[in-house]
Amino acid sequence: MHSASSRFQPADFILLLGRLLLSLIFLHEGSVLASEISATVDTFAKLGLAAPVAFAVIALQLGAGLSVAAGFLSRLGALALAFFCLATALLFHTNFASQNELLHFEKDLAIAGGMFVLAACGAGSISIDNLLKQRTAGMPAWLRAAM
């Protein structure tokens, strides 16, 4: 029998759902970019960005997206994605005369906000971070802080 403190609360499941929903767009987009790598590199080239930038974006979206979804070093993953969303909004969605561009700008800001909240609060009880926190003996202080 579990003690009351070891049972998951509704907020734990809501935080898990929030992490999964926040990560979904990055996992999907990163997968699409990776599966269509030639088109991705061509699109990035049209924007004046070299192929290594395309590969870095794919790695960021997939790596940090998995980090947030699994709750493994999720504060770092969320922070990376928050800054990525801010950069995307400020660099690529500033034509406010276009309602579509304004919408993308606002969505990027909203996602960044969610990621900043996640970075501040952590992944919650249903996460790899939480499992690792229970085994902190010998863990470097910087790693404990990142969880």
N, CA, C and O of each residue as an XYZ file, in Angstrom:
588
protein
N       0.836     -1.183      0.000
C       0.000      0.000      0.000
C       0.879      1.244      0.000
O       1.870      1.310      0.727
N       0.523      2.203     -0.795
C       1.301      3.434     -0.899
C       0.854      4.434      0.148
O      -0.321      4.486      0.512
N       1.804      5.232      0.633
C       1.432      6.312      1.534
C       0.800      7.425      0.729
O       0.968      7.499     -0.488
N       0.069      8.293      1.413
C      -0.625      9.386      0.722
C       0.360     10.284     -0.015
O       0.026     10.830     -1.066
N       1.568     10.444      0.519
C       2.543     11.337     -0.115
C       3.156     10.733     -1.374
O       3.703     11.465     -2.199
N       3.076      9.397     -1.540
C       3.674      8.772     -2.722
C       2.679      8.599     -3.864
O       3.078      8.221     -4.966
N       1.412      8.864     -3.633
C       0.412      8.757     -4.695
C       0.475      9.983     -5.578
O       0.766     11.089     -5.125
N       0.196      9.761     -6.842
C       0.167     10.881     -7.769
C      -1.125     11.663     -7.580
O      -2.194     11.089     -7.368
N      -1.005     12.969     -7.660
C      -2.137     13.871     -7.534
C      -2.611     14.284     -8.928
O      -1.863     14.138     -9.895
N      -3.831     14.793     -9.050
C      -4.298     15.259    -10.359
C      -3.338     16.258    -11.016
O      -3.162     16.239    -12.234
N      -2.732     17.111    -10.229
C      -1.789     18.099    -10.778
C      -0.592     17.422    -11.443
O      -0.039     17.953    -12.407
N      -0.187     16.259    -10.941
C       0.926     15.521    -11.541
C       0.571     15.077    -12.964
O       1.392     15.168    -13.877
N      -0.643     14.604    -13.134
C      -1.090     14.166    -14.462
C      -1.293     15.355    -15.398
O      -1.023     15.259    -16.595
N      -1.761     16.458    -14.859
C      -1.941     17.665    -15.675
C      -0.590     18.188    -16.144
O      -0.457     18.617    -17.290
N       0.406     18.157    -15.276
C       1.752     18.595    -15.668
C       2.335     17.660    -16.731
O       2.972     18.123    -17.677
N       2.127     16.368    -16.585
C       2.572     15.415    -17.604
C       1.886     15.710    -18.937
O       2.547     15.763    -19.974
N       0.575     15.901    -18.919
C      -0.162     16.213    -20.141
C       0.354     17.504    -20.768
O       0.526     17.578    -21.985
N       0.601     18.515    -19.950
C       1.145     19.778    -20.458
C       2.495     19.595    -21.114
O       2.748     20.158    -22.179
N       3.373     18.811    -20.493
C       4.691     18.537    -21.082
C       4.555     17.835    -22.420
O       5.232     18.185    -23.387
N       3.680     16.846    -22.472
C       3.495     16.097    -23.714
C       2.932     16.986    -24.825
O       3.374     16.908    -25.972
N       1.964     17.826    -24.485
C       1.392     18.722    -25.490
C       2.401     19.767    -25.953
O       2.467     20.078    -27.142
N       3.178     20.307    -25.035
C       4.204     21.287    -25.412
C       5.275     20.658    -26.301
O       5.768     21.302    -27.227
N       5.631     19.423    -26.029
C       6.702     18.786    -26.794
C       6.240     18.300    -28.161
O       7.055     18.153    -29.071
N       4.949     18.050    -28.314
C       4.423     17.451    -29.543
C       4.797     18.233    -30.792
O       5.219     17.633    -31.781
N       4.658     19.540    -30.778
C       4.943     20.346    -31.974
C       6.413     20.229    -32.379
O       6.730     20.202    -33.568
N       7.298     20.161    -31.405
C       8.730     20.088    -31.709
C       9.110     18.702    -32.220
O       9.909     18.576    -33.147
N       8.539     17.668    -31.617
C       8.816     16.304    -32.078
C       8.267     16.101    -33.491
O       8.917     15.474    -34.328
N       7.094     16.620    -33.749
C       6.506     16.492    -35.078
C       7.318     17.269    -36.108
O       7.714     16.711    -37.131
N       7.568     18.543    -35.851
C       8.295     19.373    -36.815
C       9.720     18.878    -37.025
O      10.208     18.858    -38.155
N      10.389     18.478    -35.950
C      11.741     17.939    -36.086
C      11.758     16.676    -36.926
O      12.670     16.471    -37.727
N      10.744     15.820    -36.747
C      10.641     14.588    -37.539
C      10.389     14.893    -39.011
O      10.978     14.263    -39.889
N       9.515     15.855    -39.279
C       9.221     16.234    -40.663
C      10.469     16.818    -41.321
O      10.803     16.462    -42.451
N      11.155     17.713    -40.613
C      12.382     18.300    -41.165
C      13.419     17.222    -41.455
O      14.076     17.256    -42.495
N      13.567     16.276    -40.549
C      14.562     15.210    -40.726
C      14.175     14.265    -41.862
O      15.039     13.815    -42.614
N      12.888     13.962    -41.991
C      12.456     13.016    -43.021
C      12.514     13.610    -44.424
O      12.571     12.882    -45.415
N      12.498     14.926    -44.496
C      12.569     15.619    -45.785
C      13.822     16.507    -45.802
O      13.749     17.705    -46.075
N      14.962     15.892    -45.506
C      16.186     16.645    -45.261
C      16.616     17.499    -46.457
O      17.088     18.619    -46.263
N      16.468     17.005    -47.671
C      16.863     17.798    -48.850
C      16.028     19.067    -48.953
O      16.562     20.154    -49.176
N      14.720     18.925    -48.791
C      13.830     20.089    -48.828
C      14.125     21.031    -47.669
O      14.052     22.251    -47.818
N      14.455     20.466    -46.523
C      14.777     21.280    -45.352
C      16.016     22.125    -45.610
O      16.014     23.331    -45.363
N      17.067     21.493    -46.104
C      18.318     22.210    -46.385
C      18.075     23.293    -47.444
O      18.608     24.397    -47.337
N      17.274     22.977    -48.460
C      16.944     23.967    -49.499
C      16.174     25.153    -48.915
O      16.462     26.306    -49.239
N      15.209     24.870    -48.067
C      14.424     25.937    -47.439
C      15.305     26.818    -46.566
O      15.190     28.043    -46.600
N      16.169     26.210    -45.796
C      17.080     26.977    -44.948
C      18.013     27.830    -45.805
O      18.311     28.971    -45.452
N      18.472     27.284    -46.923
C      19.352     28.035    -47.832
C      18.634     29.261    -48.373
O      19.244     30.322    -48.497
N      17.343     29.139    -48.701
C      16.568     30.283    -49.186
C      16.430     31.368    -48.130
O      16.250     32.543    -48.450
N      16.516     30.962    -46.869
C      16.466     31.922    -45.762
C      17.853     32.468    -45.417
O      18.005     33.268    -44.494
N      18.860     32.022    -46.173
C      20.227     32.465    -45.920
C      20.922     31.709    -44.810
O      21.902     32.194    -44.245
N      20.424     30.526    -44.492
C      20.992     29.721    -43.411
C      21.647     28.466    -43.985
O      21.092     27.809    -44.865
N      22.819     28.150    -43.480
C      23.590     27.011    -43.973
C      23.018     25.689    -43.465
O      22.258     25.652    -42.497
N      23.398     24.618    -44.135
C      22.930     23.276    -43.784
C      23.196     22.916    -42.320
O      22.330     22.298    -41.700
N      24.353     23.271    -41.732
C      24.553     22.932    -40.325
C      23.500     23.544    -39.393
O      23.179     22.977    -38.349
N      22.971     24.700    -39.782
C      21.909     25.306    -38.973
C      20.655     24.427    -39.038
O      19.979     24.223    -38.029
N      20.356     23.917    -40.220
C      19.203     23.022    -40.373
C      19.373     21.784    -39.497
O      18.432     21.364    -38.823
N      20.561     21.203    -39.503
C      20.816     20.012    -38.690
C      20.720     20.348    -37.197
O      20.221     19.544    -36.410
N      21.198     21.532    -36.813
C      21.124     21.950    -35.411
C      19.673     22.144    -34.976
O      19.303     21.771    -33.863
N      18.855     22.722    -35.844
C      17.443     22.929    -35.528
C      16.746     21.578    -35.354
O      15.963     21.396    -34.422
N      17.028     20.645    -36.242
C      16.439     19.307    -36.125
C      16.863     18.656    -34.807
O      16.033     18.100    -34.088
N      18.152     18.729    -34.497
C      18.658     18.142    -33.250
C      18.022     18.806    -32.031
O      17.662     18.131    -31.066
N      17.885     20.127    -32.077
C      17.275     20.854    -30.963
C      15.816     20.440    -30.792
O      15.381     20.131    -29.682
N      15.062     20.435    -31.891
C      13.644     20.114    -31.778
C      13.431     18.682    -31.287
O      12.588     18.444    -30.422
N      14.179     17.741    -31.825
C      14.010     16.350    -31.401
C      14.583     16.110    -30.004
O      13.927     15.500    -29.160
N      15.798     16.586    -29.761
C      16.436     16.355    -28.459
C      15.720     17.043    -27.313
O      15.406     16.410    -26.305
N      15.459     18.330    -27.457
C      14.781     19.057    -26.387
C      13.312     18.643    -26.297
O      12.734     18.625    -25.210
N      12.712     18.312    -27.437
C      11.333     17.820    -27.406
C      11.217     16.524    -26.611
O      10.296     16.362    -25.810
N      12.147     15.605    -26.831
C      12.173     14.359    -26.047
C      12.474     14.633    -24.581
O      11.911     13.988    -23.696
N      13.355     15.581    -24.326
C      13.700     15.956    -22.961
C      12.462     16.420    -22.196
O      12.230     16.002    -21.061
N      11.677     17.279    -22.822
C      10.462     17.793    -22.189
C       9.424     16.673    -22.034
O       8.822     16.523    -20.970
N       9.223     15.898    -23.086
C       8.211     14.830    -23.045
C       8.519     13.806    -21.954
O       7.633     13.415    -21.194
N       9.766     13.380    -21.884
C      10.149     12.346    -20.918
C      10.401     12.900    -19.520
O      10.428     12.159    -18.538
N      10.584     14.212    -19.449
C      10.913     14.792    -18.152
C      12.332     14.465    -17.748
O      12.608     14.251    -16.567
N      13.238     14.421    -18.714
C      14.656     14.162    -18.456
C      15.449     15.428    -18.769
O      15.520     15.851    -19.923
N      16.041     16.026    -17.747
C      16.698     17.328    -17.882
C      15.733     18.316    -18.544
O      16.115     19.113    -19.401
N      14.493     18.234    -18.123
C      13.420     18.990    -18.763
C      13.569     20.492    -18.589
O      13.140     21.252    -19.458
N      14.163     20.938    -17.496
C      14.364     22.388    -17.327
C      15.273     22.928    -18.433
O      15.017     23.992    -18.996
N      16.335     22.183    -18.737
C      17.249     22.610    -19.805
C      16.581     22.525    -21.171
O      16.711     23.438    -21.986
N      15.870     21.436    -21.422
C      15.156     21.283    -22.689
C      14.120     22.374    -22.878
O      14.000     22.945    -23.962
N      13.371     22.664    -21.823
C      12.337     23.705    -21.898
C      12.961     25.075    -22.122
O      12.440     25.873    -22.901
N      14.062     25.352    -21.454
C      14.730     26.643    -21.628
C      15.249     26.796    -23.057
O      15.115     27.861    -23.660
N      15.838     25.739    -23.593
C      16.335     25.782    -24.971
C      15.194     26.032    -25.950
O      15.332     26.835    -26.874
N      14.074     25.354    -25.754
C      12.938     25.534    -26.659
C      12.281     26.896    -26.477
O      11.773     27.468    -27.443
N      12.282     27.423    -25.263
C      11.730     28.761    -25.035
C      12.520     29.804    -25.825
O      11.937     30.655    -26.496
N      13.842     29.733    -25.741
C      14.663     30.700    -26.481
C      14.560     30.471    -27.990
O      14.612     31.425    -28.766
N      14.417     29.223    -28.406
C      14.217     28.912    -29.824
C      12.921     29.555    -30.323
O      12.892     30.143    -31.403
N      11.859     29.441    -29.540
C      10.576     30.044    -29.933
C      10.667     31.563    -29.992
O      10.127     32.180    -30.911
N      11.340     32.168    -29.029
C      11.513     33.624    -29.066
C      12.292     34.045    -30.307
O      11.919     35.001    -30.987
N      13.366     33.334    -30.597
C      14.171     33.655    -31.782
C      13.353     33.481    -33.058
O      13.412     34.323    -33.954
N      12.596     32.397    -33.143
C      11.763     32.153    -34.323
C      10.736     33.268    -34.498
O      10.534     33.767    -35.606
N      10.096     33.651    -33.413
C       9.097     34.723    -33.489
C       9.729     36.030    -33.954
O       9.204     36.697    -34.846
N      10.853     36.390    -33.349
C      11.468     37.690    -33.630
C      12.189     37.744    -34.968
O      12.328     38.819    -35.551
N      12.647     36.606    -35.461
C      13.392     36.596    -36.727
C      12.537     36.280    -37.950
O      12.838     36.739    -39.052
N      11.480     35.505    -37.766
C      10.757     35.005    -38.932
C       9.279     35.367    -38.993
O       8.646     35.164    -40.030
N       8.715     35.894    -37.920
C       7.270     36.167    -37.925
C       6.982     37.611    -37.498
O       6.212     37.845    -36.566
N       7.590     38.553    -38.170
C       7.426     39.956    -37.786
C       6.641     40.782    -38.800
O       6.529     41.999    -38.649
N       6.104     40.146    -39.821
C       5.265     40.853    -40.796
C       3.845     40.910    -40.243
O       2.991     40.103    -40.610
N       3.605     41.873    -39.356
C       2.321     41.944    -38.665
C       1.182     42.406    -39.565
O       0.023     42.370    -39.151
N       1.481     42.835    -40.770
C       0.430     43.166    -41.731
C      -0.289     41.888    -42.178
O      -1.440     41.937    -42.612
N       0.394     40.756    -42.069
C      -0.200     39.462    -42.405
C      -0.783     38.850    -41.131
O      -0.064     38.624    -40.157
N      -2.070     38.588    -41.147
C      -2.735     37.990    -39.985
C      -2.116     36.630    -39.641
O      -1.998     36.279    -38.467
N      -1.724     35.870    -40.665
C      -1.105     34.564    -40.450
C       0.239     34.708    -39.728
O       0.530     33.955    -38.799
N       1.051     35.669    -40.154
C       2.349     35.882    -39.498
C       2.166     36.354    -38.055
O       2.905     35.937    -37.163
N       1.187     37.215    -37.831
C       0.898     37.679    -36.472
C       0.485     36.508    -35.588
O       0.906     36.411    -34.435
N      -0.338     35.625    -36.135
C      -0.766     34.446    -35.391
C       0.431     33.561    -35.033
O       0.532     33.091    -33.899
N       1.336     33.329    -35.986
C       2.536     32.529    -35.702
C       3.416     33.212    -34.664
O       3.977     32.548    -33.794
N       3.538     34.515    -34.748
C       4.313     35.286    -33.764
C       3.725     35.064    -32.363
O       4.450     34.761    -31.416
N       2.407     35.220    -32.251
C       1.747     35.069    -30.954
C       1.849     33.630    -30.431
O       2.054     33.419    -29.236
N       1.707     32.653    -31.313
C       1.832     31.257    -30.885
C       3.247     30.959    -30.397
O       3.427     30.278    -29.387
N       4.245     31.467    -31.109
C       5.623     31.261    -30.659
C       5.845     31.870    -29.282
O       6.504     31.268    -28.434
N       5.295     33.065    -29.054
C       5.428     33.694    -27.737
C       4.706     32.890    -26.667
O       5.219     32.733    -25.559
N       3.519     32.378    -26.987
C       2.766     31.582    -26.015
C       3.504     30.288    -25.664
O       3.581     29.908    -24.496
N       4.042     29.621    -26.677
C       4.801     28.384    -26.422
C       6.047     28.697    -25.595
O       6.387     27.952    -24.677
N       6.723     29.793    -25.918
C       7.895     30.200    -25.124
C       7.492     30.424    -23.673
O       8.208     30.019    -22.757
N       6.353     31.067    -23.463
C       5.874     31.288    -22.096
C       5.645     29.992    -21.356
O       6.037     29.859    -20.197
N       5.012     29.028    -22.015
C       4.805     27.720    -21.394
C       6.115     27.032    -21.065
O       6.250     26.397    -20.019
N       7.076     27.162    -21.963
C       8.386     26.550    -21.730
C       9.130     27.236    -20.579
O       9.822     26.572    -19.808
N       8.992     28.562    -20.461
C       9.628     29.252    -19.334
C       9.001     28.808    -18.010
O       9.707     28.643    -17.015
N       7.689     28.616    -17.994
C       7.021     28.118    -16.783
C       7.541     26.724    -16.440
O       7.845     26.440    -15.281
N       7.644     25.864    -17.438
C       8.163     24.516    -17.214
C       9.608     24.556    -16.716
O       9.984     23.794    -15.826
N      10.410     25.444    -17.291
C      11.803     25.571    -16.850
C      11.873     26.011    -15.389
O      12.759     25.577    -14.653
N      10.954     26.859    -14.973
C      10.952     27.342    -13.593
C      10.428     26.285    -12.620
O      10.945     26.153    -11.511
N       9.408     25.536    -13.028
C       8.737     24.591    -12.126
C       9.316     23.181    -12.151
O       9.215     22.451    -11.165
N       9.916     22.798    -13.263
C      10.423     21.437    -13.397
C       9.370     20.500    -13.945
O       8.222     20.892    -14.155
N       9.765     19.262    -14.176
C       8.930     18.286    -14.872
C       7.826     17.686    -14.012
O       6.855     17.149    -14.546
N       7.952     17.765    -12.718
C       6.937     17.198    -11.835
C       7.247     15.768    -11.436
O       8.318     15.236    -11.729
N       6.292     15.164    -10.766
C       6.490     13.834    -10.173
C       6.561     12.705    -11.189
O       7.269     11.721    -10.976
N       5.833     12.841    -12.288
C       5.817     11.775    -13.294
C       6.861     12.122    -14.346
O       6.538     12.612    -15.428
N       8.120     11.857    -14.007
C       9.228     12.219    -14.892
C      10.476     11.428    -14.539
O      10.624     10.912    -13.431
N      11.362     11.351    -15.512
C      12.665     10.729    -15.260
C      13.451     11.575    -14.271
O      14.158     11.043    -13.416
N      13.328     12.894    -14.387
C      14.011     13.782    -13.434
C      13.655     13.421    -11.996
O      14.533     13.365    -11.135
N      12.392     13.180    -11.735
C      11.949     12.850    -10.384
C      12.553     11.525     -9.921
O      12.966     11.396     -8.769
N      12.602     10.544    -10.821
C      13.217      9.257    -10.464
C      14.693      9.440    -10.122
O      15.200      8.853     -9.165
N      15.376     10.265    -10.922
C      16.806     10.483    -10.685
C      17.057     11.290     -9.415
O      18.063     11.074     -8.740
N      16.172     12.205     -9.084
C      16.328     13.009     -7.866
C      16.335     12.126     -6.624
O      16.960     12.467     -5.620
N      15.647     11.003     -6.689
C      15.592     10.087     -5.552
C      16.912      9.338     -5.364
O      17.134      8.706     -4.331
N      17.781      9.414     -6.368
C      19.087      8.739     -6.324
C      20.198      9.767     -6.518
O      21.021      9.635     -7.424
N      20.219     10.775     -5.680
C      21.145     11.895     -5.882
C      22.532     11.674     -5.302
O      23.411     12.513     -5.496
N      22.754     10.587     -4.607
C      24.073     10.352     -4.017
C      25.135     10.314     -5.110
O      25.039      9.527     -6.051
N      26.131     11.153     -4.983
C      27.223     11.194     -5.944
C      26.905     11.987     -7.209
O      27.754     12.104     -8.093
N      25.703     12.529     -7.303
C      25.321     13.294     -8.491
C      25.894     14.711     -8.377
O      25.779     15.339     -7.324
N      26.499     15.211     -9.436
C      27.039     16.580     -9.379
C      25.947     17.598     -9.060
O      24.793     17.434     -9.456
N      26.326     18.640     -8.344
C      25.366     19.664     -7.925
C      24.698     20.327     -9.123
O      23.504     20.623     -9.075
N      25.456     20.566    -10.207
C      24.866     21.236    -11.369
C      23.767     20.368    -11.989
O      22.775     20.887    -12.500
N      23.952     19.036    -11.940
C      22.961     18.138    -12.509
C      21.705     18.101    -11.647
O      20.592     18.081    -12.172
N      21.876     18.091    -10.325
C      20.723     18.150     -9.419
C      19.942     19.427     -9.663
O      18.711     19.410     -9.683
N      20.647     20.535     -9.849
C      19.985     21.830    -10.075
C      19.244     21.857    -11.397
O      18.209     22.515    -11.508
N      19.753     21.153    -12.407
C      19.122     21.134    -13.731
C      17.832     20.320    -13.721
O      17.006     20.458    -14.623
N      17.656     19.485    -12.721
C      16.450     18.664    -12.627
C      15.457     19.364    -11.760
O      14.359     18.851    -11.540
